[in-house]
Coordinates of C-alpha atoms in Angstrom, one line a residue:
Chain K
X1 CA 21.6 -5.1 -5.1
X2 CA 18.0 -6.5 -5.5
X3 CA 16.7 -3.3 -3.9
X4 CA 18.7 -1.1 -6.2
X5 CA 17.6 -3.1 -9.3
X6 CA 14.0 -2.8 -8.1
X7 CA 14.3 1.0 -7.9
X8 CA 16.0 1.2 -11.2
X9 CA 13.4 -1.0 -12.9
X10 CA 10.7 1.4 -11.7
X11 CA 12.7 4.4 -12.9
X12 CA 13.1 2.9 -16.4
X13 CA 9.6 4.1 -17.4
X14 CA 9.0 7.2 -15.2
X15 CA 5.7 8.2 -16.8
X16 CA 4.2 4.7 -16.5
X17 CA 5.4 4.5 -12.9
X18 CA 4.0 7.9 -12.0
X19 CA 0.6 7.0 -13.5
X20 CA 0.6 3.7 -11.6
X21 CA 1.6 5.6 -8.4
X22 CA -1.3 8.0 -8.9
X23 CA -3.7 5.2 -9.4
X24 CA -2.5 3.5 -6.2
X25 CA -2.6 6.8 -4.3
X26 CA -6.2 7.3 -5.3
X27 CA -7.0 3.7 -4.2
X28 CA -5.1 4.3 -0.9
X29 CA -6.9 7.6 -0.4
X30 CA -10.3 5.9 -0.8
X31 CA -9.3 3.1 1.5
X32 CA -8.1 5.5 4.2
X33 CA -11.3 7.5 3.9
X34 CA -13.4 4.4 4.2
X35 CA -11.4 3.3 7.3
X36 CA -11.7 6.7 8.8
X37 CA -15.5 6.8 8.0
X38 CA -16.1 3.2 9.3
X39 CA -14.3 3.6 12.7
X40 CA -14.5 7.4 12.9
X41 CA -18.3 7.5 13.2
X42 CA -18.2 5.2 16.2
X43 CA -15.3 6.9 17.9
X44 CA -16.8 10.3 17.2
X45 CA -20.2 9.4 18.4
X46 CA -18.9 8.5 21.8
X47 CA -17.0 11.8 22.0
X48 CA -20.1 13.5 20.7
X49 CA -22.2 12.2 23.6
X50 CA -19.4 12.9 26.2
X51 CA -18.9 16.5 25.3
X52 CA -19.9 17.6 28.8
X53 CA -19.1 14.4 30.5
X54 CA -22.7 13.0 30.8
X55 CA -22.3 9.3 30.3
X56 CA -26.0 8.4 30.6
X57 CA -29.2 9.4 28.8
X58 CA -32.7 8.9 30.3
X59 CA -35.5 9.1 27.7
X60 CA -39.2 8.1 27.7
X61 CA -39.4 4.3 27.6
X62 CA -38.7 2.7 24.2
X63 CA -37.4 5.9 22.6
X64 CA -34.0 7.4 21.9
X65 CA -33.3 11.0 23.0
X66 CA -35.5 13.4 20.9
X67 CA -36.4 10.4 18.7
X68 CA -40.1 11.4 19.2
X69 CA -42.1 14.1 20.9
X70 CA -42.7 11.9 23.9
X71 CA -41.9 13.3 27.3
X72 CA -41.4 12.1 30.9
X73 CA -43.9 13.3 33.6
X74 CA -43.2 14.0 37.3
X75 CA -39.7 15.2 36.3
X76 CA -39.0 16.8 39.6
X77 CA -39.6 13.6 41.5
X78 CA -37.7 11.6 38.9
X79 CA -34.6 13.9 39.1
X80 CA -34.7 13.8 42.9
X81 CA -34.8 10.0 42.9
X82 CA -32.0 9.7 40.4
X83 CA -29.8 12.1 42.4
X84 CA -30.3 9.8 45.4
X85 CA -28.7 6.9 43.5
X86 CA -25.1 6.3 44.7
X87 CA -22.6 7.3 42.1
X88 CA -24.7 9.9 40.4
X89 CA -23.1 13.3 40.5
X90 CA -25.3 15.5 38.3
X91 CA -28.6 15.4 36.4
X92 CA -29.3 17.8 33.5
X93 CA -32.9 18.0 32.5
X94 CA -33.9 19.0 29.0
X95 CA -37.3 19.8 27.5
X96 CA -37.5 20.2 23.7
X97 CA -40.2 22.2 21.8
X98 CA -40.6 24.3 18.8
X99 CA -40.8 28.1 19.3
X100 CA -41.9 30.9 17.0
X101 CA -40.6 34.4 16.8
X102 CA -42.4 37.0 14.7
X103 CA -40.0 38.9 12.5
X104 CA -41.7 41.7 10.5
X105 CA -44.0 39.7 8.1
X106 CA -42.7 36.3 8.8
X107 CA -42.2 33.8 11.6
X108 CA -38.9 32.1 12.5
X109 CA -39.4 28.6 14.0
X110 CA -36.6 27.5 16.2
X111 CA -35.8 24.3 18.1
X112 CA -36.1 25.3 21.8
X113 CA -34.5 23.8 24.7
X114 CA -35.6 24.2 28.3
X115 CA -32.5 23.8 30.4
X116 CA -31.1 24.2 33.9
X117 CA -28.1 26.6 33.3
X118 CA -26.3 25.2 36.4
X119 CA -26.0 21.7 34.9
X120 CA -26.8 22.2 31.2
X121 CA -24.7 20.1 28.7
X122 CA -26.2 21.3 25.4
X123 CA -24.3 24.3 24.5
X124 CA -21.2 26.5 25.0
X125 CA -21.6 30.2 25.3
X126 CA -19.7 32.1 22.5
X127 CA -20.7 35.7 23.3
X128 CA -22.8 37.7 25.8
X129 CA -24.2 36.2 29.0
X130 CA -25.7 32.9 30.0
X131 CA -29.3 32.4 31.1
X132 CA -29.7 34.1 34.5
X133 CA -33.4 34.6 35.0
X134 CA -36.8 33.7 33.5
X135 CA -36.5 36.4 30.9
X136 CA -33.1 35.3 29.5
X137 CA -32.7 33.7 26.1
X138 CA -29.6 32.2 24.6
X139 CA -29.6 31.6 20.8
X140 CA -27.3 30.3 18.1
X141 CA -25.9 32.3 15.1
X142 CA -28.4 30.8 12.7
X143 CA -31.3 32.2 14.7
X144 CA -29.6 35.6 14.9
X145 CA -29.0 35.6 11.2
X146 CA -32.7 34.7 10.4
X147 CA -34.3 37.1 12.9
X148 CA -31.7 39.9 12.5
X149 CA -31.9 40.4 16.3
X150 CA -28.9 41.3 18.3
X151 CA -27.7 40.4 21.8
X152 CA -29.6 42.7 24.2
X153 CA -32.8 42.9 22.1
X154 CA -36.2 42.0 23.5
X155 CA -38.2 39.4 21.5
X156 CA -41.5 37.8 21.8
X157 CA -41.2 34.0 21.9
X158 CA -44.2 31.7 21.4
X159 CA -44.6 28.0 21.8
X160 CA -47.4 25.5 21.0
X161 CA -48.4 27.1 17.7
X162 CA -51.5 25.6 16.1
X163 CA -51.5 26.3 12.4
X164 CA -55.2 25.6 11.9
X165 CA -56.4 27.9 14.7
X166 CA -53.4 30.2 14.4
X167 CA -53.1 30.3 18.2
X168 CA -50.2 29.7 20.5
X169 CA -50.2 27.9 23.9
X170 CA -47.8 30.4 25.6
X171 CA -46.0 33.6 24.7
X172 CA -43.7 35.8 26.6
X173 CA -41.1 38.5 26.1
X174 CA -37.5 37.6 26.7
X175 CA -34.1 39.2 26.2
X176 CA -31.4 37.8 24.0
X177 CA -28.6 37.5 26.5
X178 CA -26.0 35.5 24.6
X179 CA -25.0 33.6 21.5
X180 CA -24.0 29.9 21.8
X181 CA -22.9 26.9 19.9
X182 CA -25.4 24.1 20.4
X183 CA -23.8 20.6 20.4
X184 CA -26.6 18.4 19.3
X185 CA -28.4 20.5 16.6
X186 CA -27.3 21.4 13.2
X187 CA -25.3 24.6 12.7
X188 CA -27.9 25.9 10.2
X189 CA -30.8 25.0 12.4
X190 CA -32.1 28.0 14.5
X191 CA -31.9 26.9 18.1
X192 CA -32.6 28.7 21.4
X193 CA -32.5 27.9 25.1
X194 CA -34.5 29.2 28.0
X195 CA -35.0 28.2 31.6
X196 CA -36.7 24.8 31.9
X197 CA -39.5 26.0 34.2
X198 CA -40.3 28.9 31.7
X199 CA -40.6 26.5 28.8
X200 CA -42.7 24.1 30.9
X201 CA -44.9 26.9 31.9
X202 CA -45.4 28.2 28.4
X203 CA -46.6 24.8 27.2
X204 CA -49.6 24.6 29.4
X205 CA -50.6 21.5 31.3
X206 CA -49.2 19.3 28.5
X207 CA -45.7 20.2 29.5
X208 CA -46.1 20.9 33.2
X209 CA -43.3 19.1 35.1
X210 CA -42.3 17.2 32.0
X211 CA -38.9 16.7 30.4
X212 CA -37.8 15.1 27.1
X213 CA -34.5 14.0 28.3
X214 CA -32.3 13.7 31.4
X215 CA -28.5 13.6 31.0
X216 CA -26.9 11.9 33.9
X217 CA -23.3 12.2 35.0
X218 CA -21.7 9.4 37.0
X219 CA -19.3 10.4 39.7
X220 CA -15.6 9.7 39.1
X221 CA -14.9 6.1 39.9
X222 CA -18.5 5.0 39.7
X223 CA -19.4 2.3 37.2
X224 CA -21.7 3.9 34.7
X225 CA -23.4 0.6 33.8
X226 CA -24.2 0.0 37.5
X227 CA -25.7 3.5 37.7
X228 CA -27.7 2.9 34.5
X229 CA -29.3 -0.3 35.9
X230 CA -30.1 1.5 39.2
X231 CA -31.9 4.3 37.3
X232 CA -33.8 1.7 35.4
X233 CA -34.9 0.3 38.7
X234 CA -36.1 3.7 39.9
X235 CA -38.6 4.1 37.1
X236 CA -40.1 1.6 34.7
X237 CA -41.4 4.5 32.6
X238 CA -38.0 5.5 31.3
X239 CA -35.2 4.0 29.3
X240 CA -31.7 4.6 30.8
X241 CA -29.1 4.4 28.0
X242 CA -25.4 4.1 28.6
X243 CA -22.8 5.3 26.3
X244 CA -22.2 1.8 25.1
X245 CA -25.9 1.2 24.7
X246 CA -26.4 4.3 22.7
X247 CA -23.3 3.5 20.6
X248 CA -24.6 0.0 19.9
X249 CA -28.0 1.4 18.9
X250 CA -26.4 4.0 16.6
X251 CA -24.1 1.4 15.2
X252 CA -27.1 -0.7 14.4
X253 CA -28.6 2.2 12.5
X254 CA -25.3 3.0 10.8
X255 CA -24.5 -0.6 9.8
X256 CA -25.4 0.2 6.2
X257 CA -22.8 3.0 6.2
X258 CA -20.2 0.7 7.7
X259 CA -20.9 -2.1 5.2
X260 CA -20.7 0.3 2.3
X261 CA -17.4 1.7 3.6
X262 CA -16.1 -1.9 4.0
X263 CA -17.2 -2.8 0.4
X264 CA -15.7 0.4 -1.1
X265 CA -12.5 0.0 0.9
X266 CA -12.1 -3.7 -0.2
X267 CA -12.8 -2.6 -3.8
X268 CA -10.2 0.1 -3.7
X269 CA -7.7 -2.4 -2.1
X270 CA -8.4 -4.9 -4.9
X271 CA -7.9 -2.2 -7.5
X272 CA -4.6 -1.3 -6.0
X273 CA -3.5 -4.9 -6.0
X274 CA -4.5 -5.4 -9.7
X275 CA -2.8 -2.1 -10.6
X276 CA 0.5 -3.1 -9.0
X277 CA 0.3 -6.7 -10.3
X278 CA -0.4 -5.5 -13.9
X279 CA 2.4 -3.0 -13.9
X280 CA 5.0 -5.4 -12.4
X281 CA 3.9 -8.2 -14.7
X282 CA 4.4 -5.9 -17.7
X283 CA 7.8 -4.9 -16.4
X284 CA 8.8 -8.6 -15.8
X285 CA 7.7 -9.5 -19.3
X286 CA 9.8 -6.7 -20.8
X287 CA 12.8 -7.7 -18.7
X288 CA 12.5 -11.5 -19.3
X289 CA 15.9 -11.5 -21.1
X290 CA 17.6 -9.6 -18.3
X291 CA 16.1 -11.8 -15.7
X292 CA 17.3 -14.9 -17.6
X293 CA 20.8 -13.5 -17.8
X294 CA 20.7 -12.8 -14.1
X295 CA 19.7 -16.4 -13.5
X296 CA 22.4 -17.6 -15.9
X297 CA 25.2 -15.7 -14.1
X298 CA 24.1 -17.3 -10.8
X299 CA 21.6 -14.9 -9.3
X300 CA 19.3 -17.1 -7.0
X301 CA 15.6 -17.4 -7.5
X302 CA 15.0 -15.8 -4.1
X303 CA 17.0 -12.7 -5.2
X304 CA 14.8 -12.4 -8.3
X305 CA 11.7 -12.8 -6.1
X306 CA 13.0 -10.2 -3.7
X307 CA 13.6 -7.8 -6.5
X308 CA 10.2 -8.1 -8.0
X309 CA 8.4 -8.1 -4.6
X310 CA 10.4 -5.0 -3.7
X311 CA 9.1 -3.3 -6.8
X312 CA 5.6 -4.0 -5.6
X313 CA 6.4 -2.8 -2.1
X314 CA 8.0 0.4 -3.3
X315 CA 5.1 1.2 -5.6
X316 CA 2.4 0.5 -3.0
X317 CA 4.4 2.2 -0.2
X318 CA 4.9 5.4 -2.2
X319 CA 1.4 5.2 -3.4
X320 CA 0.1 4.7 0.1
X321 CA 2.0 7.7 1.5
X322 CA 0.7 9.9 -1.4
X323 CA -2.8 8.4 -0.7
X324 CA -2.5 9.4 2.9
X325 CA -2.2 13.1 2.0
X326 CA -4.9 12.8 -0.7
X327 CA -7.2 10.9 1.7
X328 CA -6.9 13.5 4.4
X329 CA -7.7 16.3 2.0
X330 CA -10.7 14.5 0.5
X331 CA -12.0 13.6 4.0
X332 CA -12.0 17.3 4.9
X333 CA -13.9 18.1 1.7
X334 CA -16.5 15.3 2.3
X335 CA -16.8 16.4 5.9
X336 CA -17.8 19.8 4.8
X337 CA -20.4 18.4 2.4
X338 CA -21.9 16.1 5.1
X339 CA -21.8 18.9 7.7
X340 CA -24.2 20.9 5.5
X341 CA -26.8 18.2 5.6
X342 CA -30.0 19.5 7.3
X343 CA -30.1 18.7 11.0
X344 CA -26.5 17.5 11.2
X345 CA -25.1 18.5 14.6
X346 CA -22.3 21.0 14.2
X347 CA -20.0 19.1 16.5
X348 CA -20.5 15.7 14.8
X349 CA -17.6 14.5 12.6
X350 CA -17.9 11.6 10.2
X351 CA -14.2 11.3 9.4
X352 CA -11.9 11.0 12.3
X353 CA -8.2 10.6 11.7
X354 CA -6.7 8.1 14.0
X355 CA -3.0 7.1 13.5
X356 CA -3.9 3.5 14.3
X357 CA -6.5 3.4 11.5
X358 CA -4.1 5.1 9.1
X359 CA -1.5 2.5 10.1
X360 CA -4.0 -0.3 9.4
X361 CA -4.8 1.2 6.0
X362 CA -1.1 1.6 5.1
X363 CA -0.3 -1.9 6.5
X364 CA -3.0 -3.4 4.3
X365 CA -1.6 -1.6 1.3
X366 CA 1.9 -2.8 2.1
X367 CA 0.6 -6.4 2.4
X368 CA -1.3 -5.8 -0.9
X369 CA 2.0 -4.7 -2.5
X370 CA 3.7 -7.9 -1.4
X371 CA 0.6 -9.9 -2.6
X372 CA 0.8 -8.0 -5.9
X373 CA 4.4 -8.9 -6.4
X374 CA 4.0 -12.6 -5.7
X375 CA 2.6 -13.6 -9.1
X376 CA 5.0 -11.6 -11.3
X377 CA 7.9 -12.7 -9.0
X378 CA 6.9 -16.3 -9.4
X379 CA 6.8 -15.8 -13.2
X380 CA 10.2 -14.1 -13.2
X381 CA 11.9 -16.8 -11.0
X382 CA 10.3 -19.6 -13.1
X383 CA 11.6 -18.4 -16.5
X384 CA 13.4 -21.2 -18.3
X385 CA 16.9 -19.7 -18.7
X386 CA 18.1 -21.4 -21.9
X387 CA 14.8 -21.0 -23.7
X388 CA 14.4 -17.3 -22.7
X389 CA 18.0 -16.5 -23.8
X390 CA 17.3 -18.3 -27.1
X391 CA 14.1 -16.3 -27.7
X392 CA 15.9 -13.1 -26.8
X393 CA 18.8 -13.9 -29.2
X394 CA 16.3 -14.5 -32.0
X395 CA 14.4 -11.3 -31.1
Chain W
X1 CA 45.6 -35.4 -13.9
X2 CA 41.8 -35.3 -13.9
X3 CA 40.4 -33.1 -16.7
X4 CA 38.5 -30.0 -15.6
X5 CA 35.6 -30.9 -17.8
X6 CA 34.4 -34.5 -18.5
X7 CA 31.5 -34.9 -20.9
X8 CA 30.2 -38.5 -21.4
X9 CA 27.5 -39.6 -23.8
X10 CA 25.6 -36.3 -23.4
X11 CA 22.2 -36.2 -25.1
X12 CA 19.6 -33.5 -25.2
X13 CA 16.2 -33.7 -26.9
X14 CA 13.6 -31.0 -27.6
X15 CA 10.0 -31.9 -28.1
X16 CA 8.6 -30.3 -31.3
X17 CA 4.9 -30.9 -31.8
X18 CA 4.5 -34.7 -32.0
X19 CA 8.1 -35.5 -32.6
X20 CA 11.4 -34.8 -30.9
X21 CA 14.5 -33.0 -32.1
X22 CA 17.8 -34.7 -31.0
X23 CA 19.9 -31.6 -30.4
X24 CA 22.8 -33.6 -28.9
X25 CA 23.4 -37.3 -29.6
X26 CA 25.8 -38.8 -27.2
X27 CA 28.6 -36.2 -27.1
X28 CA 31.8 -37.1 -25.2
X29 CA 35.0 -35.1 -24.7
X30 CA 37.3 -33.7 -22.0
X31 CA 38.8 -30.3 -21.5
X32 CA 41.9 -29.9 -19.4
X33 CA 42.6 -27.2 -16.9
X34 CA 44.0 -24.1 -18.8
X35 CA 42.8 -25.2 -22.2
X36 CA 41.1 -22.9 -24.7
X37 CA 38.6 -24.9 -26.8
X38 CA 36.5 -23.6 -29.7
X39 CA 33.3 -25.4 -30.6
X40 CA 32.5 -24.8 -34.2
X41 CA 30.0 -26.0 -36.7
X42 CA 27.0 -24.9 -38.8
X43 CA 24.0 -23.3 -37.2
X44 CA 21.7 -25.7 -35.5
X45 CA 24.4 -28.4 -35.0
X46 CA 24.0 -28.2 -31.2
X47 CA 26.8 -25.9 -30.2
X48 CA 24.7 -23.6 -28.0
X49 CA 22.8 -26.5 -26.5
X50 CA 26.1 -28.0 -25.5
X51 CA 27.2 -24.7 -24.0
X52 CA 24.0 -24.4 -22.0
X53 CA 24.5 -27.9 -20.6
X54 CA 28.1 -27.0 -19.7
X55 CA 26.9 -23.9 -18.0
X56 CA 24.3 -25.7 -16.0
X57 CA 21.4 -23.6 -17.4
X58 CA 19.9 -26.7 -19.0
X59 CA 19.8 -30.4 -18.0
X60 CA 20.7 -33.3 -20.3
X61 CA 18.3 -36.1 -21.3
X62 CA 21.2 -38.6 -20.8
X63 CA 24.9 -38.8 -20.1
X64 CA 27.1 -37.3 -17.5
X65 CA 28.8 -34.0 -17.1
X66 CA 31.5 -33.3 -14.6
X67 CA 33.2 -30.0 -14.1
X68 CA 35.9 -29.4 -11.5
X69 CA 35.0 -32.8 -9.9
X70 CA 31.3 -32.0 -9.6
X71 CA 28.5 -33.9 -11.4
X72 CA 26.4 -31.0 -12.6
X73 CA 23.9 -33.0 -14.6
X74 CA 22.5 -34.2 -11.2
X75 CA 22.3 -30.8 -9.5
X76 CA 19.1 -29.4 -8.1
X77 CA 18.0 -26.0 -9.4
X78 CA 19.4 -24.2 -6.3
X79 CA 22.7 -26.1 -6.4
X80 CA 23.0 -25.4 -10.2
X81 CA 22.5 -21.7 -9.5
X82 CA 25.2 -21.7 -6.8
X83 CA 27.5 -23.7 -9.1
X84 CA 27.0 -21.1 -12.0
X85 CA 27.6 -18.3 -9.6
X86 CA 31.0 -19.6 -8.2
X87 CA 32.4 -21.9 -10.9
X88 CA 31.2 -20.7 -14.3
X89 CA 31.6 -17.4 -16.1
X90 CA 29.2 -16.6 -19.0
X91 CA 29.9 -14.3 -21.9
X92 CA 27.0 -13.9 -24.4
X93 CA 26.9 -12.8 -28.0
X94 CA 24.7 -9.8 -27.2
X95 CA 26.6 -8.8 -24.0
X96 CA 23.4 -8.8 -21.8
X97 CA 24.6 -6.1 -19.4
X98 CA 22.0 -4.6 -17.0
X99 CA 21.2 -1.4 -18.8
X100 CA 20.3 0.6 -15.6
X101 CA 23.6 -0.3 -13.9
X102 CA 27.1 1.2 -14.5
X103 CA 29.9 -0.9 -15.9
X104 CA 31.3 -1.2 -12.3
X105 CA 27.9 -2.2 -10.9
X106 CA 27.5 -4.8 -13.6
X107 CA 30.9 -6.3 -12.7
X108 CA 30.0 -6.1 -9.0
X109 CA 26.6 -7.9 -9.5
X110 CA 27.8 -11.6 -9.2
X111 CA 30.1 -10.7 -6.2
X112 CA 27.2 -9.0 -4.4
X113 CA 25.1 -12.1 -5.1
X114 CA 27.9 -14.2 -3.6
X115 CA 27.9 -12.0 -0.5
X116 CA 31.5 -10.8 -0.8
X117 CA 32.3 -7.8 1.5
X118 CA 31.9 -4.4 -0.2
X119 CA 35.6 -3.6 0.0
X120 CA 36.6 -6.8 -1.6
X121 CA 34.1 -6.3 -4.3
X122 CA 35.2 -2.8 -5.1
X123 CA 38.9 -3.7 -5.3
X124 CA 38.0 -6.7 -7.5
X125 CA 35.9 -4.4 -9.8
X126 CA 38.8 -2.0 -10.2
X127 CA 41.2 -4.9 -10.9
X128 CA 38.9 -6.5 -13.5
X129 CA 38.0 -3.3 -15.3
X130 CA 41.7 -2.4 -15.4
X131 CA 42.4 -5.9 -16.8
X132 CA 40.0 -5.4 -19.7
X133 CA 41.2 -1.8 -20.2
X134 CA 38.1 0.0 -19.0
X135 CA 39.2 1.5 -15.6
X136 CA 38.3 4.9 -16.9
X137 CA 34.8 3.9 -18.0
X138 CA 33.7 2.4 -14.7
X139 CA 30.9 4.8 -14.1
X140 CA 29.4 4.6 -17.6
X141 CA 26.1 2.9 -18.4
X142 CA 26.1 0.2 -21.1
X143 CA 24.3 2.6 -23.5
X144 CA 27.3 4.9 -23.2
X145 CA 29.8 2.2 -24.2
X146 CA 30.7 0.8 -27.6
X147 CA 29.9 -2.8 -28.5
X148 CA 33.5 -3.8 -27.8
X149 CA 33.6 -2.0 -24.5
X150 CA 30.3 -3.7 -23.5
X151 CA 31.7 -7.1 -24.3
X152 CA 34.8 -6.4 -22.2
X153 CA 32.6 -5.4 -19.3
X154 CA 30.7 -8.6 -19.8
X155 CA 34.0 -10.5 -19.7
X156 CA 35.0 -8.7 -16.5
X157 CA 31.6 -9.7 -15.0
X158 CA 32.1 -13.3 -16.0
X159 CA 35.4 -13.3 -14.2
X160 CA 34.2 -11.6 -11.1
X161 CA 33.9 -14.7 -8.8
X162 CA 37.1 -16.3 -10.2
X163 CA 35.3 -19.1 -12.1
X164 CA 36.8 -22.5 -13.0
X165 CA 35.5 -22.2 -16.5
X166 CA 34.7 -19.4 -18.9
X167 CA 32.0 -20.1 -21.4
X168 CA 31.5 -17.8 -24.3
X169 CA 28.7 -17.9 -26.9
X170 CA 29.7 -16.2 -30.2
X171 CA 31.6 -13.4 -28.3
X172 CA 32.6 -11.6 -31.5
X173 CA 29.2 -12.1 -33.2
X174 CA 28.0 -8.5 -32.6
X175 CA 31.4 -6.8 -33.1
X176 CA 33.1 -5.4 -36.2
X177 CA 36.3 -7.1 -37.5
X178 CA 38.7 -4.8 -35.7
X179 CA 37.0 -5.0 -32.4
X180 CA 36.6 -8.8 -32.9
X181 CA 40.4 -9.0 -33.2
X182 CA 40.8 -7.0 -29.9
X183 CA 38.4 -9.5 -28.3
X184 CA 40.5 -12.4 -29.6
X185 CA 43.6 -10.8 -28.1
X186 CA 41.8 -10.5 -24.7
X187 CA 40.8 -14.1 -24.8
X188 CA 44.4 -15.1 -25.6
X189 CA 45.6 -13.0 -22.7
X190 CA 43.0 -14.6 -20.4
X191 CA 44.0 -18.1 -21.4
X192 CA 47.7 -17.3 -21.0
X193 CA 46.9 -16.1 -17.5
X194 CA 45.4 -19.5 -16.7
X195 CA 41.7 -19.2 -17.5
X196 CA 40.1 -22.3 -19.0
X197 CA 37.9 -21.2 -21.9
X198 CA 35.2 -22.9 -24.0
X199 CA 33.9 -20.7 -26.8
X200 CA 31.2 -21.4 -29.3
X201 CA 31.9 -19.5 -32.5
X202 CA 31.4 -19.0 -36.2
X203 CA 34.4 -16.7 -36.3
X204 CA 37.2 -18.5 -38.1
X205 CA 39.9 -16.2 -36.5
X206 CA 38.6 -16.9 -33.0
X207 CA 38.5 -20.6 -33.7
X208 CA 42.0 -20.5 -35.1
X209 CA 43.3 -18.7 -32.0
X210 CA 41.9 -21.4 -29.7
X211 CA 44.2 -24.3 -28.7
X212 CA 41.7 -26.9 -29.9
X213 CA 38.7 -27.0 -32.1
X214 CA 35.7 -29.3 -31.6
X215 CA 33.8 -29.7 -34.9
X216 CA 30.1 -30.5 -34.5
X217 CA 27.5 -31.6 -37.0
X218 CA 23.9 -32.7 -36.4
X219 CA 24.3 -32.9 -32.6
X220 CA 27.5 -35.0 -32.7
X221 CA 31.2 -34.3 -32.6
X222 CA 32.8 -35.1 -35.9
X223 CA 36.3 -33.9 -35.0
X224 CA 38.5 -32.7 -32.1
X225 CA 36.9 -34.7 -29.2
X226 CA 40.3 -35.6 -27.9
X227 CA 43.2 -33.3 -27.3

C-alpha cells in the first residue's frame, strides 16, 4: 500500500511531476556524461594505444611520442638490439616529418610518416594498395580532398622545406597507391605514409638512420613491464614507455578535465537531490492532513517514511532512466564537436559508454533519491497528529 | 464487569504564549462495553481534546486512561500507533478519505497496514461496504461520492480491524439534515450489533439517539459522568 500511495501521490500533479522528472533527467544525463568522460578518456586512451597491439613506445629520452621534433639516431642498431630482447615479438619504426605537395598555385603540407609496411601500426588501408616499393605513397582522405589527386596519380613530394630560402632538402616523384585511415592523426589533418628509408633519405644527413618513435610488441605471455625495463637497459638515450606509464602521463595531463568532470557531476547530483527534496517536501506539506489521518488510523511511522522515500526513489529512478537516454544522445553530440578539434585523432573517443559506469551513475542517483526523501519523510512522520488534524479542520 | 473505558482525573494543558490553557481539568468517567455515549458541550469545552486522548493521538498531562484493559496514557509512540490500528476506529467530521484511493481501497488501508492476508482483506471490504450500503460504489473515488456516502466509507474504514471502540468527532457536522438522520440510523445499527461508540457532537438528534450523554463545560464534566 505505501508503494501505491507513493505512485498516486506523484500522479496527483502530473505536470509538476513531469517537470521535476525532466529536471532530474537533465541532471542524470549530465552526471552520466561526466562519468563517461572521466573514465572514458582513460579507457579509450589504452584502447587507442593498443589498436595494433603495440604495448610499448620508445621515444627520444625525456619526450613523449611526437611530443617534439627530436629523433633517435642509429635506429637500425637500436631496432636490432631491441629485437634481441626476450619477449619482444615486433618493432615498428616511425619517422615523422612535414611534406609538401605542389597543387597548381598552392602547396599542401601533410604530416608524413616513414614506416615499415610489414610491421606498421599507424593506419589501416581503406582503398587501393599498400606501400610496396620506394615509389609508393599511402594517403588519407583529407589529403586527397585538398590535392584533388586520385589513387594511381603520380605526385611530387618534398620534405625539409625552408620558407626563407624557398628550398627543400629532398624531393621525389611517388605514386598514390592507396587511401588509409591513420589512427593517431586528426581526420581533417592531411597525412601520408611512405617507406621509412625513403623518408630518411629525403631528409638528408639530419634524418639518416633516424626514427621518431619505435612501437614495440611484447610476445604473448611476456610481461610488458619487464620488456620495458630491458629496453631501457639497452639504451640510455631513449625513454621506453609502457601502456600504464603512458596512461599515467596522459592522466596527469588530463587531470584538469577529470576534476572538471567530477565537479560538474557532483553539482548535477546535488541539483537532482535538491529538486527531488523540494518537490517531495511540497507534496508532504500539501498532504499534511492526509498523513495525520493515516497516522491517526494506525499507519506506522515507518510506513509513512517508506511511502515518502518511495516517491523520491520513483522520481529519481524514472529521471535516471530518461537521463540515460538523454545522456547517450548528448554524449554523441559532444563527441562530434570534440572530434572536429584540430589535430584530434580520428580514432580517439572522449565519451565511452560502459555499463559499469552507467550503473554507478544510476546507483548514485538512486541513493540520491533515498537521500532526498529522508528529510521530507522525517517531516511527514513527525507531524503532530492532533495538532495537524485541528489545523486541517480549521482550514 | 470491568468497564471498557476507564478515565481517571484526566488533564490536558496547552501552552499559549506565556500562559497555559487547561483544556481538560481532571475528567473521570467509565464507558461500558456496548455503550453509546455522546459527549456534548459548547465549542472549546474540551470535547475534541478528550476524544484525541481516548484515541491515543495525544497524551494527557495527568491522570490515567485505560481502554480494554490497557493503560494507553503510558504507551510509547509505536505502541500507541499499534493500539490505534487494532483497537480504535476513528470517524472524522470531514471524512478524511484518501482522495486517490477508491472506496474499497480506503476501507482496505488499515487492514493492509495490519498485514492481513489479501483474501481476508477483500472479503472484509465487501462485508463492510455491504453493511454501510455501498457495495455498488466500491470502485468509486471519494470525489465521486456524496458527503453521506463518504462518511459511510469512513465508518467502514474505522471498523476494518474490528476495533474495541469507535470514536466519532462530529460525524454529522458536514452532512445535511436528511443524510444526518441516515447516519444516526447507521450508528444505532452499529451499536445494536455490539459496537461501543463514543461520539462528540453538537447535533441534538445524534446526542438524543445515544444511550448516555456526557455534558462538558470549561474542560470538566458537568453531567453524565456515571451511567
